[in-house]
Amino acid sequence: MPIKANTDRKWLPLYEALASDVRLRALELLAERPHNVKELAERLGLSAAIATMHVRKLEQAELIETSRVRRDGGTHKMCALKEAAIEIELPSAQASPSYREQTIPVGHFTAFEAYPTCGLATKEKQIGQYDDPRYFLDPERVNAAILWLGRGYVEYKTPNYLQPGQTPVELRISMEIASEAPGVRDDWPSDIRFSLNGVTLGVWTSPGDYGGHTRGKYTPEWWSSGINQYGLWKTIRVTRDGTYMDEERLSDVTISDVRLSERFWTLRFAVDDDAAHVGGMTLYGAGFGNVDSDIQLRVYYE
C-alpha cells in the first residue's frame, strides 16, 4: 500500500526528506538491499555522523525502517525501505455550487398596503401625488424604481424555477432598503419584517432614512435632495440551520420551513402597526440609491 500524501502540513517531514540529493541516493541504495549506517556512509562518501542524520530524517518521514542486528560479533543498525511508492494528491478547485437567480423590479409588487408618508417614482418622474396610496395601483407602477411607505407592506410573487430533483439548500434575498422619515433622518429606526410564503424570516431594525447633503450614487438629478437618497444593501440568507441578515442570525427559520417546493414564492416586506419602531420603509431599485440593482433572489441547490 503506497503512502497517500496531500498538502496537509503534517506531510512536511516527508517532503523535506525527499528534498535532498543525498537522501534520494540513499533510497536508491536501499532499494538494492538493506544497508547498515556504516555501509551507507561509505557508499555515499559521508561521515557516519552525517549519514546518521540523513537516516533519521528518512525514518521520521516513514520512508525507511531500522532495526538492530547482531552480525560479525557486533550490533549494527540496519536500514531498509519501508514503502515502495508515494501518491500525492494536489488541491483541486472546488466545484461552485449550482444556483438559479432572479431579479424582481421594485415596482412589480403583486399586493400592497401603504400608509403615508408614501409614494413611488420611476427613474424619470414621480408617479401621481405624494402620500396618496391610490397610485400604488397606477398602471405605471410596474416601472417604479423606488417606493416608500410609512407603514404597511409590499408583496412580490415570483415563479419557482427549480427543476424536479433540484433540492434547495440556501436562499439569498438581497435589496437596498432603509427607513422612511418625513424628509430624511439618519437616526430614524424602523422594524422591517421579512416573510416568505407566509413564514416570517425575521425582523431587522433599519437605522435610518439617508440623504441630506449626500445624494445617492445612482439617484437621478431631478430627484429632490431633501428626501430619501439611498439605503443599505442587505442580504437575507435562509440556510439549513437558520436565517441570517448578512452574517447576523435573524431567526431559527430554515430552508425546509419556507416551502420552496411551491410553484410560486411570495416575498413580503412589511412595517407592522404593532412594531416597536414604526419608522416606515423605502425600497431602492435599479436607477436609485447606491446600488444599481433591483431585488435579487438566488437559490442554491444540489
Backbone as a ProteinNet text record, in pm:
[ID]
protein_1_A
[PRIMARY]
MPIKANTDRKWLPLYEALASDVRLRALELLAERPHNVKELAERLGLSAAIATMHVRKLEQAELIETSRVRRDGGTHKMCALKEAAIEIELPSAQASPSYREQTIPVGHFTAFEAYPTCGLATKEKQIGQYDDPRYFLDPERVNAAILWLGRGYVEYKTPNYLQPGQTPVELRISMEIASEAPGVRDDWPSDIRFSLNGVTLGVWTSPGDYGGHTRGKYTPEWWSSGINQYGLWKTIRVTRDGTYMDEERLSDVTISDVRLSERFWTLRFAVDDDAAHVGGMTLYGAGFGNVDSDIQLRVYYE
[TERTIARY]
84.8	0	88.2	81.2	166.4	124.3	217.6	184	91.6	-18.9	-111.7	-100.2	-25.4	0.3	-78	-86.6	-150.9	-82	-150	-86.7	-112	-168	-179	-38.1	-24.3	108.5	173.7	98.1	158.1	255.6	246.2	333.1	462.4	485.5	607.9	735.9	742.2	863.6	891.2	785.9	803.8	866.3	809.2	860.8	1001.6	1029.9	1164.6	1263.6	1221.9	1310.7	1345.5	1251.6	1273.9	1351.9	1359.2	1423.3	1574.4	1638.5	1783.3	1838.7	1940.5	2002.5	2065.1	2127.1	2190.3	2087.1	1971.9	1871	1805.4	1792.8	1740	1837.4	1966.6	2066.3	2062	2039.3	2029.5	1910.6	1798.3	1682	1712.4	1788.1	1823.4	1911.5	2004.8	2090.5	2009	1916.1	1834.7	1737	1706.8	1621.7	1694.9	1829.3	1907.8	1902.3	1925.8	1925.5	1936	1905.4	1927.3	2075.6	2103.8	2240.1	2242.5	2361.5	2376	2428	2428.8	2463.2	2605.8	2696.9	2837.2	2850.2	2776.1	2781.4	2725.2	2613.5	2555.2	2654.2	2716.7	2811	2924	2977.9	3088.2	3045.2	2927.9	2883.1	2841	2800.1	2760.6	2878.1	2989.1	3105.1	3085.9	3019.5	2990.2	3050.3	3059.4	3097.3	2979.1	3006	2898.4	2797.7	2847.2	2757.8	2660.7	2713.1	2625.9	2528.6	2575	2485.9	2374.9	2407.5	2306.2	2199.3	2238.9	2142.7	2046.1	2097.9	2010.9	1917.6	1968.8	1885.4	1771.4	1801.3	1697.7	1584.6	1618.4	1514.6	1429.3	1492	1415.5	1325.7	1373.9	1289.7	1169.9	1192.5	1083.2	976.8	1019.1	924.4	860	901.5	849.4	874.1	986.2	1025.4	1111.2	1182.2	1263.8	1232.6	1274	1265	1401.5	1433.1	1563.7	1545	1646.5	1644.2	1787.1	1802.2	1932.9	1957.4	2068.8	2100.2	2240.8	2253.9	2385.8	2451.8	2570.7	2640.8	2791.1	2868.4	3014.4	3064.9	3001.3	3045.1	3008.7	2925.3	2883.1	2735.6	2686.1	2546.1	2543.2	2463.7	2456.2	2313.4	2305.3	2174.4	2146.7	2055.8	2025.5	1910.8	1921.2	1820.2	1760	1628.8	1560.3	1444.5	1410.3	1295.5	1167.7	1083.2	955.4	841.2	852.8	745.8	800.3	713.8	755.1	707.4	609.3	553.2	488.9	475.4	408.5	307.8	185	83.9	57.6	69	45.2	-77.8	-175.3	-297.7	-287.9	-287.8	-279.2	-418.3	-427	-559.3	-623.2	-752.8	-827	-933.2	-968.4	-1070.3	-1203.1	-1265.4	-1395.8	-1502.3	-1589.8	-1697.6	-1787.6	-1817.5	-1907.4	-2046.9	-2114.5	-2250	-2342.4	-2434.3	-2529	-2635.1	-2682.1	-2786	-2868.8	-2985.8	-3070.7	-3094.2	-3092.8	-3102.2	-3214.4	-3286.8	-3394.2	-3377.5	-3427	-3430.9	-3575.3	-3618.5	-3756.3	-3752.4	-3801	-3806.7	-3893.4	-3853.9	-3923.4	-4072.2	-4106	-4245.9	-4332.1	-4277.1	-4353.2	-4418.7	-4461.6	-4531.9	-4670.7	-4717.8	-4848.2	-4955.2	-4915	-5009.5	-4942.1	-5022.1	-4963.3	-5066.2	-5016.3	-5096	-5005.3	-5038.5	-4947.8	-5018.1	-4948.4	-4999.4	-4894.3	-4937.4	-4842.8	-4748	-4624.5	-4582.6	-4551.7	-4600.8	-4583.1	-4576.3	-4527.6	-4519.9	-4431.8	-4429	-4347.2	-4291	-4183.8	-4129.1	-4053.8	-4057.6	-3972.1	-3838.2	-3748.2	-3620.5	-3637.8	-3755.7	-3777.4	-3870.5	-3962.4	-4062.4	-4135.3	-4200.3	-4289.5	-4414.9	-4465.4	-4591.4	-4702.8	-4790.7	-4903.9	-4862.3	-4932	-4911.7	-4845	-4771.9	-4715.7	-4827.7	-4802.1	-4887.3	-5027.9	-5043.5	-5173.8	-5159.8	-5201.6	-5183.2	-5249.9	-5347.2	-5415.5	-5318.2	-5206.5	-5113.5	-5028.8	-5039.7	-4975.6	-5047.3	-5163.9	-5235.8	-5230.4	-5158.3	-5144.7	-5074.7	-5119.6	-5055	-4903.9	-4860.1	-4719	-4633.8	-4699.3	-4625.4	-4521	-4545.7	-4451	-4314.9	-4310.1	-4184.1	-4115.3	-4175.7	-4120	-3980.8	-3889.6	-3753.4	-3728.4	-3827.6	-3821.3	-3964.8	-3986	-4115.6	-4091.7	-4186.9	-4172.8	-4311.4	-4315.9	-4441.4	-4410.4	-4504.5	-4486.9	-4511	-4603.4	-4630.5	-4710.1	-4722.7	-4790	-4694.2	-4716.7	-4630.5	-4638.2	-4539.1	-4544	-4507.6	-4571.1	-4555.8	-4525.5	-4434.2	-4392.3	-4413.5	-4467.8	-4485.8	-4398	-4320.4	-4226.3	-4230.1	-4205.8	-4211.4	-4097.7	-4125.2	-4023.3	-3965.8	-3841.5	-3779.1	-3696.5	-3698.8	-3625.4	-3687.5	-3600.9	-3646.3	-3662.3	-3743.5	-3756.8	-3619	-3596.8	-3469.1	-3367.7	-3396.4	-3307.2	-3354	-3275.6	-3312.5	-3249.6	-3329.5	-3272.1	-3199.3	-3083	-3005.3	-2983.3	-2998.6	-2985.4	-3054.2	-3122.2	-3186.7	-3129.9	-3094.5	-3044.7	-3136.1	-3176.2	-3262	-3185.8	-3156.2	-3075.7	-3153.9	-3138.3	-3208.2	-3142.6	-3164.3	-3123.4	-3246.7	-3235.3	-3352.7	-3316.8	-3415.3	-3394.3	-3529.1	-3526	-3649.4	-3715.4	-3828.3	-3895.4	-3937.6	-3861.9	-3892.8	-3949.2	-4027.2	-4063	-3934.8	-3904.4	-3775	-3669.4	-3557.8	-3453.9	-3412.2	-3381.5	-3331.6	-3240.2	-3111.4	-3017.4	-3049.6	-3104.4	-3143	-3295.9	-3346.6	-3491.5	-3516.5	-3509.4	-3519.6	-3657.6	-3655.6	-3779.5	-3764.6	-3861	-3860.4	-3926.3	-3847.2	-3896.8	-3900.6	-4017.9	-4036.9	-4032.1	-3958.8	-3945.1	-4013.4	-4092.8	-4156.1	-4152.1	-4154	-4151.7	-4253.7	-4345.4	-4452	-4528.1	-4551.1	-4628.4	-4550.2	-4421.1	-4336.5	-4247.7	-4256.6	-4173.5	-4028.6	-3941.6	-3798.9	-3729.9	-3783.3	-3725.9	-3755.4	-3714.6	-3734.1	-3597.4	-3572.6	-3448.3	-3481.5	-3406.8	-3428.6	-3338.4	-3399.7	-3325.7	-3286.3	-3161.2	-3118.2	-3176	-3198.3	-3241.1	-3282.9	-3316.4	-3357.7	-3253.7	-3170.2	-3046.3	-3058.4	-2985.3	-2985.3	-2918.2	-2997.1	-2940.6	-2843.4	-2718.3	-2617.8	-2550.7	-2581.2	-2519.9	-2624.9	-2605.9	-2701.1	-2665.7	-2767.5	-2741.9	-2657.6	-2571.2	-2480.3	-2556.3	-2671.2	-2747.8	-2880	-2907.3	-3031.5	-3034.2	-3140.5	-3143.6	-3136.7	-3088.3	-3065.6	-3195	-3306.5	-3431.5	-3488.6	-3440	-3492.5	-3446.2	-3537.2	-3505.4	-3402.8	-3308.5	-3205.5	-3260	-3381.8	-3438.6	-3514.8	-3517	-3587.1	-3493.5	-3545.7	-3462.6	-3373.5	-3244.1	-3143.2	-3086.2	-3066.4	-3005	-3034.4	-3014.1	-3035.6	-2912.7	-2934.7	-2829.1	-2852.7	-2747.1	-2758.8	-2753.6	-2862.3	-2873.6	-2904.1	-2851.9	-2876	-2928.3	-3044.5	-3101.5	-3062.2	-3008.5	-2972.6	-3055.2	-3134.4	-3211.6	-3136.2	-3084	-2997.2	-3057.2	-2981.1	-3027.5	-3028.3	-2955.4	-2950.5	-3007.9	-3069.1	-3131.1	-3127.6	-3179.3	-3185.8	-3095.2	-3021.8	-2923.7	-2946.4	-2923.7	-2915.8	-2768.2	-2713.8	-2569.2	-2510.6	-2428.4	-2370.6	-2435.1	-2535.7	-2600.6	-2726	-2739.3	-2853.6	-2982.1	-3081.2	-3208.1	-3316.5	-3316.4	-3417.4	-3372.6	-3453.9	-3426.8	-3495.8	-3558.2	-3627	-3524.7	-3547.8	-3455.2	-3513.8	-3430.7	-3472.7	-3589.2	-3599	-3709.3	-3839.7	-3833.8	-3955.2	-4032.6	-3969.7	-4031.4	-4097.7	-4111.1	-4190.1	-4147.8	-4023.4	-3974.8	-4015.9	-4090.5	-4142.8	-4267.2	-4324.1	-4443.5	-4411.5	-4510.8	-4490.3	-4453.8	-4505.9	-4476	-4431.9	-4339.2	-4292.5	-4345.2	-4383.8	-4437.2	-4346.8	-4291.4	-4197.6	-4263.2	-4259.1	-4322.7	-4222.9	-4226.3	-4154.2	-4260.7	-4255.9	-4364.4	-4312.3	-4383.4	-4367.5	-4502.8	-4508.4	-4635.4	-4678.1	-4810.5	-4864.6	-4813.3	-4795.3	-4757.3	-4606.1	-4527.5	-4381.3	-4332.5	-4221.4	-4164	-4121	-4071.3	-4030.8	-4104.4	-4207.6	-4282.3	-4222.8	-4115.6	-4042.9	-4045	-4140.5	-4157.1	-4048.4	-4055.7	-3965.2	-3950.9	-3829.2	-3800.3	-3725.9	-3773.5	-3706.6	-3648.9	-3520.1	-3450	-3424.6	-3457.7	-3431	-3322.2	-3302.5	-3202.7	-3235.6	-3136.8	-3157.2	-3175.7	-3176.4	-3186.3	-3088	-3050.4	-2969.6	-2823.2	-2756.4	-2612.5	-2577.4	-2676.6	-2653.5	-2748.5	-2694.3	-2777.2	-2838.2	-2930.6	-2987	-3127.9	-3210.1	-3342	-3327.8	-3439.3	-3437.9	-3382.7	-3290.6	-3229.9	-3265.1	-3300.5	-3321.6	-3225.2	-3154.2	-3064.8	-3086.2	-3120.8	-3141.7	-3034.2	-2961.2	-2859.4	-2923.8	-2884.1	-2946.8	-2844.9	-2883	-2796.7	-2879.2
-119.7	0	124.4	208.9	329	432.5	519.2	634.4	725.3	768.4	860.6	995.4	1085.1	1216.8	1323.7	1440.4	1555.4	1682.3	1795.3	1921.5	1956.4	1862.3	1883.3	1902.1	1997.9	2032	1917	1816.1	1703.1	1625.7	1646	1574.7	1649.9	1761.8	1838	1756.1	1672	1589.7	1499.2	1448.2	1363.9	1444.4	1562.7	1643.1	1693.9	1721.8	1765.6	1651	1530.2	1415.1	1392.1	1417.4	1394.3	1508.1	1623.4	1742.3	1741.1	1628.6	1617.1	1513.3	1552.9	1458.2	1341.5	1369.1	1262.7	1160.5	1208.6	1114.3	1036.8	1099.6	1025.5	915.4	944.6	841.7	730.1	766.3	663.7	571.7	628.3	545.3	450.6	500.3	415.2	298	324	216.9	115.1	165.1	74.2	-5.8	44.4	-33	-157.7	-150.8	-268.7	-376.4	-334.4	-426.1	-342.9	-399.1	-327.2	-298.4	-185.6	-145.1	-104.7	-123.9	-60.4	81.4	160	301.5	318.7	231.9	243.5	220.3	119.1	90.6	207.4	261.7	377.2	492.8	518	630.1	610.8	489.7	463.5	481.9	429.2	436.5	578.4	656.2	794.6	891.3	841.9	929	1027.1	983.8	1071.1	1013	1099.1	1050.1	975	889.7	814.4	908.3	1019.3	1113.5	1179.4	1222.2	1286.2	1183.9	1062.1	957.6	928.2	928.5	903.9	1012.6	1137.5	1248.1	1227.9	1186.9	1164.4	1045.2	942.3	825.2	864.5	949.4	992.4	1065.9	1151.7	1224	1128.1	1026.2	928.2	844.3	818.6	746.9	831.1	959.9	1048.9	1060.7	1052.1	1057.8	922.3	820.5	683.9	625.8	667.1	610.7	485.7	480.1	362.2	314.7	193.6	142.7	87.8	94.2	48.7	-56.8	-137.5	-242.5	-270.3	-319.6	-355.9	-504	-532.9	-670	-706.8	-827.1	-878	-944.1	-896.5	-953.4	-931	-1035	-1025.4	-981.8	-1030.1	-1000.8	-863.5	-790.2	-656.8	-632.4	-516.6	-478	-369.2	-391.1	-297	-241.6	-113.4	-52.8	-69.4	-160.6	-190.8	-101.7	-54.9	31.1	-40.5	-31.9	-94.4	-5.5	-13.5	63.1	15.4	111.2	78.2	85.6	174.7	194.7	180.6	137.6	120.5	234	312	418	525.6	642.8	756.2	814.3	837.1	907	1042.5	1148.2	1284.1	1342.1	1375.7	1436.5	1587.8	1657.6	1803.4	1864.3	1988.2	2051.9	2068.9	2056.8	2081.1	2186.2	2259.3	2363	2298.6	2354.5	2303.8	2351.3	2262	2298.6	2402.7	2508.1	2609.3	2552.5	2584.3	2531.6	2584	2502.1	2541.9	2633.6	2729.2	2818.6	2873.5	2921.9	2994.8	3133.5	3233.3	3371.5	3443.5	3526.6	3607.7	3751.8	3844.5	3984.8	4032.3	4098	4148	4299.9	4367.9	4515	4560.5	4670.2	4722.2	4744.6	4787.5	4818.9	4698.8	4577.2	4458.7	4389	4466.6	4406.5	4360.3	4255.9	4197.2	4225	4277.7	4316	4422.1	4505.8	4611.9	4663	4732.9	4814.5	4929	5049.6	5162.7	5277.3	5333.6	5448	5557.9	5685.4	5797.5	5797.8	5849.9	5906.1	5794.1	5811.6	5703.4	5759.7	5676.2	5718.1	5626.8	5653.8	5577.9	5673.9	5629	5708.4	5616.9	5652.7	5587.1	5660.8	5620.5	5690.3	5828.9	5850.6	5978.2	6073.9	6020.4	6111.2	6046.8	6133.2	6090.2	6026.8	5920.4	5860.7	5918	5999.4	6055.6	6157.5	6156.3	6254.6	6189.6	6269.4	6221.3	6182.3	6081.2	6040.6	5999.9	5952.2	5904.7	5757.9	5663.5	5519.9	5472	5548	5503.9	5482.9	5558.1	5547.8	5420.7	5345.6	5214.2	5116.1	5156.8	5076.9	5139.5	5249.2	5312.6	5216.4	5205.6	5114.9	5137.3	5261	5291.2	5241.4	5187	5141.3	5034.1	4956.7	4849.3	4905.3	5034.9	5097.6	5164.8	5154.5	5222.4	5169.9	5261.9	5226.6	5261.5	5320.9	5348.3	5352.4	5304.8	5320.2	5334.8	5399.7	5420.2	5424.6	5388.2	5390.6	5408.5	5473.4	5498.7	5374.5	5291.5	5159.7	5081.8	4951	4866.5	4763.9	4722.7	4620.5	4626.2	4566.5	4533.8	4386.1	4320.9	4176.4	4143.8	4051.3	4011.8	3861.9	3823.7	3682.1	3649.2	3542.1	3505.8	3356.4	3312.8	3168.8	3091.2	2966.5	2873.5	2803.3	2835.8	2781.4	2655	2604.8	2481.8	2366	2278.2	2161.8	2042.6	1941.7	1820.7	1760	1723.4	1665.7	1767	1897.1	2000.2	2040.4	2006.8	2031	2160.2	2260	2386.4	2369.3	2431.9	2425	2563.4	2669.5	2805	2902.9	3001.5	3108.1	3240.6	3328.5	3461.5	3566.2	3660.9	3771.4	3899.9	3977.2	4098.3	4218.8	4330.3	4452.3	4573.4	4692.3	4817.5	4873	4895.7	4924.9	5022.1	5100.3	5194.4	5226.4	5309.8	5356.9	5462.2	5516.9	5626.3	5731	5840	5952.6	6066.1	6155.2	6277.4	6355.9	6374.8	6431.5	6322.4	6349.2	6248.1	6257.3	6142.5	6135.6	6015.3	6039.4	5928.4	5843.9	5906.9	5835.8	5823.9	5722	5700.8	5548.8	5481.3	5334.9	5287	5175.7	5114.9	4963.2	4894.1	4747.7	4695.7	4635	4584	4431.4	4375.7	4230.8	4170.2	4060.4	3989.7	3853.6	3818.4	3685.7	3625.2	3493.1	3417.8	3305.7	3303.8	3203.1	3197.7	3315.6	3325.4	3296.4	3265.6	3235.6	3356.2	3410.3	3524.2	3480.9	3541.9	3510.9	3582.8	3698.3	3775.3	3922.7	3999.1	4144.5	4210	4306.6	4382.6	4528.1	4592	4733.3	4818.9	4885.7	4978.5	5100.7	5146.1	5257.4	5392.4	5415	5548.5	5560.2	5684.3	5720.5	5819.9	5780.3	5851.2	5950.6	6060.2	6162	6288.9	6396.7	6523.8	6578.7	6598.6	6660.1	6558.4	6431.1	6327.7	6264.8	6274.1	6215.6	6069.2	5991.5	5854.9	5850.1	5751.1	5740.5	5732.3	5663.7	5645.8	5723.3	5796.9	5873.2	5979.3	5986.9	6080.9	6226.6	6310.3	6450.6	6524.9	6482.7	6556	6532.2	6428.2	6392	6492.6	6541.7	6643.7	6592.8	6677.5	6639.5	6635.1	6683.9	6688	6563.3	6461.7	6337.5	6218.6	6098.8	5978.4	5962.2	5938	5932.1	5792.4	5718.6	5586.2	5504.7	5373.3	5284.9	5200.8	5086.7	4991.5	4864.5	4811.1	4685.8	4570.7	4496.7	4390	4257.7	4149.5	4016.5	3924.9	3866.1	3765.2	3628.8	3543	3407.3	3307.8	3229.3	3122.9	2992.7	2931.1	2814.8	2694	2586.5	2464.9	2478	2576.5	2587.8	2718.8	2800.7	2923	3033	3150.5	3264.7	3375.6	3439.1	3541.2	3668.2	3782.3	3909.1	3941.4	3930.6	3934	3821.3	3851	3742.8	3732.6	3815.2	3813.6	3727.9	3638.4	3548	3627.2	3599.3	3670.2	3585.8	3454	3364.8	3220.8	3129.1	2985.5	2923.3	3004.6	2952.2	2892.5	2769	2700.4	2690.7	2646.1	2634.1	2537.7	2438.1	2341.8	2398.3	2512.2	2570.8	2658.3	2700.9	2804.9	2751	2619.9	2555.4	2599.7	2580.7	2619	2521.5	2418.7	2326.5	2382.5	2491.6	2550.7	2609.9	2616.1	2662.4	2810.1	2887.7	3030.9	3064.9	3158.9	3205.7	3346.7	3375	3505.4	3570.3	3684.6	3757.4	3887	3911.2	4031.4	4110.7	4245.8	4340.3	4423	4427.7	4491.6	4572.2	4682.8	4757.2	4748.1	4670	4639.4	4750.3	4762.6	4864.6	4848.3	4722.8	4697.3	4681.8	4719.7	4710.3	4807.9	4775.2	4864.7	4997	4991.3	5112.9	5115.6	5197	5211.1	5330.8	5302.5	5410.6	5402.2	5323.9	5319.1	5239.3	5241.6	5161	5224.4	5224.4	5267	5153.9	5117.1	5017.4	5086.7	5064.1	5124.8	5018.5	5050	4960	5014.8	4951.1	4997.1	5139	5227.4	5366.4	5459.9	5406.2	5488	5434.6	5519.6	5474.5	5456.7	5371.6	5349.9	5219.9	5134.1	5007.4	5002	4987.3	4990.1	4851.7	4814.1	4679.4	4677.2	4589	4561.4	4452.4	4403.6	4295.7	4169.5	4103.1	3982.2	3860.4	3751.9	3622.6	3522.2	3449.9	3344.7	3221.3	3110.3	2985.8	2886	2834.2	2731.8	2594.9	2500.2	2368.4	2258.8	2138.5	2022.9	1912.2
0	0	0	-100.5	-105.9	-2.2	33.4	116.7	36.1	97.8	31.3	100	39.4	97.4	23	86.6	22.7	73.7	63.6	104.5	250.4	326.8	470.4	527.2	620.4	671.9	748.9	786	856.9	767.7	635.6	542.9	514.2	581.1	557.3	582.1	687.9	705.7	585.3	521.8	403.9	290.4	264.1	152.8	182	309.8	346.8	326.9	361.5	345.3	198.7	110.8	-31.9	-97.9	-29.8	-89.7	-65.7	-95.8	-75.4	-171.4	-246.6	-338.7	-262.4	-147.2	-68	-23.5	25.1	76.6	-37.3	-152.8	-267.7	-310.3	-306.2	-337.9	-234.8	-107.2	-3.4	-29.5	-71.4	-103.6	-219.5	-317.7	-432	-387.3	-294.9	-244.2	-163.4	-82.4	-1	-86	-207.6	-298.5	-347.4	-348.8	-389.9	-282.4	-155.3	-41.6	85.7	202.2	328.5	351.3	412.8	447.4	593.9	655.9	786.2	764.5	871.7	858.1	808.1	855	812.2	663.1	611.1	466.4	386.1	433.7	363.5	360.4	474.9	482.3	381.8	373.3	281.4	136.4	102.7	-36.3	-75.6	22.5	-6.7	6.8	58.8	77.4	190.6	297.7	411.6	538.9	639.3	771.7	831.5	930	994.6	1061.3	1120.1	1189.4	1091.3	974.9	875.3	817.2	791.6	740	839.7	968.3	1072.5	1069.8	1047.7	1040	922.9	809.2	693.3	716.3	779.2	810.1	902.7	1000.6	1094.9	1022.3	926.7	851.9	768.9	711.5	634	723.9	847.4	944.2	984.1	1013.1	1055.4	947.4	822.4	710.4	683.2	760.3	747.1	608.1	548.9	420.2	437.8	551.7	580.3	721.6	751.1	886.8	925.9	1054.2	1102.5	1210.4	1224.4	1326.6	1371.7	1494.2	1547.7	1519	1454.1	1413.6	1462.1	1523.2	1562.6	1442.1	1410.5	1294.8	1309.3	1274.6	1278.4	1416.7	1518.4	1655.1	1704.1	1628.8	1672.6	1645.6	1691.9	1669.7	1564.3	1462.7	1351.4	1339.8	1305.6	1276.9	1128.6	1097.7	958.6	909.7	789	727.7	607.1	594.1	480.9	437.1	309.8	260.9	329.3	365.2	428.5	328.4	230.3	132.2	-8.6	-97.9	-237.6	-326.7	-277.4	-362.1	-275.4	-334.3	-269.3	-367.6	-321.8	-401.9	-338	-416.1	-364.8	-434.1	-352.6	-405.7	-390.5	-502.3	-500.7	-489.7	-438.4	-426.3	-562.8	-565.7	-689.4	-662.2	-763.6	-749.1	-711.2	-608	-567.5	-664.9	-699.5	-791.4	-725.9	-799.1	-745.7	-731.8	-619.3	-603.2	-713.1	-754.5	-858.6	-798.5	-877.4	-827.6	-943.6	-909.2	-1002.7	-944.6	-1032.2	-986.5	-1058.6	-985	-1042.1	-994.5	-1072.9	-1034.6	-1038.4	-931.2	-921.9	-917.2	-1020.5	-1014.9	-897.9	-835.4	-717.8	-744.8	-867.3	-897.3	-930.8	-933.5	-972.5	-854.5	-755.4	-641.4	-685.5	-622.8	-658.4	-553.7	-437.7	-332.8	-247.7	-183	-100.9	-1.3	96.1	187.2	227.4	187.9	207	278.7	376.6	450.6	446.9	439.2	431.5	552.2	530.1	402.5	302.8	176.6	81.4	-60.3	-151.9	-290.3	-372.2	-504.2	-598.1	-701.7	-767.6	-877.3	-972.6	-1099.4	-1197.9	-1199.2	-1286	-1296	-1357.2	-1420.3	-1489.6	-1416.3	-1332.8	-1275	-1157.6	-1079.9	-973.4	-1033.4	-972.4	-1016.1	-929.7	-989.7	-916	-812.1	-699.5	-593.8	-473.1	-397.8	-272.9	-176.1	-96.5	16	-25.5	-149.2	-196.4	-235.8	-147.4	-174.4	-302.3	-357.5	-479.5	-594.2	-593.5	-705.8	-701.5	-592.4	-589.4	-682.2	-735.3	-835.2	-974.1	-986.9	-1117.9	-1214.5	-1339.3	-1434.3	-1448	-1425.3	-1441.6	-1324.5	-1221.6	-1103.3	-1137.3	-1245.8	-1281.4	-1320.9	-1354	-1390.6	-1271.9	-1153.8	-1036.6	-1005.8	-973.5	-934	-788.1	-722.4	-579.5	-528	-406.6	-340.6	-191.2	-124.8	18.7	82.1	210.2	286.1	433.8	503.4	646.8	730.3	686.9	743.2	640.6	661	564.1	506.9	381.8	321	169.4	106.3	-36.6	-48.8	-145.7	-160.7	-306.4	-326.5	-460.9	-477.4	-590.9	-621.5	-741.5	-728.2	-834	-859.9	-982	-1011.5	-944.5	-915.7	-869.1	-991.8	-1025.6	-1146	-1119.5	-996.9	-969.2	-1045.9	-1094.8	-1169.9	-1076.2	-1116.5	-1034.7	-1006.6	-882.6	-843.1	-793.5	-806.9	-755.7	-615.4	-514.5	-375.7	-326.2	-284.7	-238	-105.5	-94.3	29.3	90.6	11.2	64.8	-28.4	30.4	-45.9	0.4	-94.9	-62.6	-124	-43.1	-86.6	-58.2	-162.9	-146.4	-196.9	-126.9	-167	-100.7	-160	-96.3	-26	103.7	184.1	295.6	340.6	451	514	618	682	593.3	640.5	569.1	670.2	671.4	758.8	675.4	734.1	662.3	631.6	504.6	468.2	478.9	546.9	571.3	717.5	776	913.5	923.7	945.9	959.6	1082.8	1184.3	1306.5	1309.3	1242	1231.7	1225	1340.6	1339.5	1294.8	1223.1	1176.9	1174.8	1234.1	1235.7	1108.3	1022.5	894.6	902.8	876.7	885.9	745.7	733.6	606.4	619.1	518.8	520.8	382.1	378	252.9	263.3	166.7	163.8	296.3	353.7	476.9	602.9	591.6	707.9	737	858.5	895.2	908.5	828.7	834	948.6	984.9	1093.7	1078.3	1177.6	1179.4	1191.6	1105.8	1108.8	1134.3	1223.3	1253.2	1165.8	1069.9	984.8	1067.4	1059.4	1144.7	1106.2	974.4	937.2	792	754.4	618.3	568.9	472.8	445.7	330.8	345	240	288	291.7	337	235.7	277.9	191.5	98.7	115.6	32.1	-57.9	-185.8	-279.9	-303.6	-343.6	-381.6	-508.5	-519.8	-633.6	-764.9	-765.4	-888.9	-888.2	-781.2	-773.7	-883.8	-963.5	-1076.6	-1032.1	-1122.1	-1089.3	-1057.5	-1117.2	-1095.4	-955.7	-887.3	-755.6	-650.1	-569	-468.8	-369	-330.3	-233.7	-91.4	-70.4	64.5	104	18.6	50.9	28.3	61.5	64.6	-57.7	-29.9	-134.6	-156.2	-49.8	-61.1	64	53	166.6	194.4	257.9	288.9	207.9	150.2	76.3	176.1	186.3	284.5	214.6	271.3	217.3	327.4	302.1	391.9	338.2	424.3	384.9	465.6	395.9	460.3	433.7	538.8	525	595.5	597.2	663.9	816.1	869	1015.4	1068.6	982.3	1030.2	925.8	964.8	874.7	926.7	835.2	871.1	788.7	851.6	780.7	770.1	648.7	630.6	717	816.1	897.9	1035.8	1064	1195.5	1191	1287.5	1290.8	1311.2	1227	1231.7	1297.6	1270.9	1328.5	1311.7	1366	1353.7	1232.8	1148.6	1030.3	934.7	889.1	799.6	659.1	566.7	426.9	411.2	499.3	489.9	543.1	615.4	674.2	576.2	467.1	384.2	256.9	246.8	140.9	-0.3	-30.9	-162.9	-272.2	-236.9	-338.1	-406.6	-353.3	-413.4	-550.9	-637.5	-775.3	-781	-685.5	-679.6	-537.9	-528.9	-398.7	-375.6	-251.5	-215.5	-111.7	-148.8	-63.7	-16.6	115	169.2	253.6	235	318.9	391.8	525.1	599.7	717.6	744.6	869.2	940.4	1045.4	1111.2	1206.7	1224.4	1314.4	1456.4	1498.6	1637.7	1656.9	1558.4	1571.9	1678.4	1740.5	1841.7	1779.5	1655.2	1583	1449.5	1441.8	1316.4	1242.5	1169.5	1103	952.7	898	754.3	682.3	549.4	467.5	330.1	278.7	141.9	71.8	-47.1	-129.1	-252.1	-275.4	-388.6	-494.9	-618.3	-729.2	-819.3	-933	-1029	-1072.8	-1068.4	-1106.9	-989.6	-865.8	-744.6	-641.5	-545.6	-433.5	-467.7	-390.6	-406.6	-476.4	-500.9	-570	-688.2	-807	-928.1	-951.5	-862.9	-869.9	-814.7	-871.6	-815.5	-709.3	-659.3	-560.5	-626.8	-559	-615.2	-530.7	-598.4	-533.7	-595.3	-512	-560	-473.4	-536.9	-463.7	-506	-406.5	-428.4	-410.9	-495	-488	-515.1	-477.5	-505.5	-566.3
[MASK]
++++++++++++++++++++++++++++++++++++++++++++++++++++++++++++++++++++++++++++++++++++++++++++++++++++++++++++++++++++++++++++++++++++++++++++++++++++++++++++++++++++++++++++++++++++++++++++++++++++++++++++++++++++++++++++++++++++++++++++++++++++++++++++++++++++++++++++++++++++++++++++++++++++++++++++++

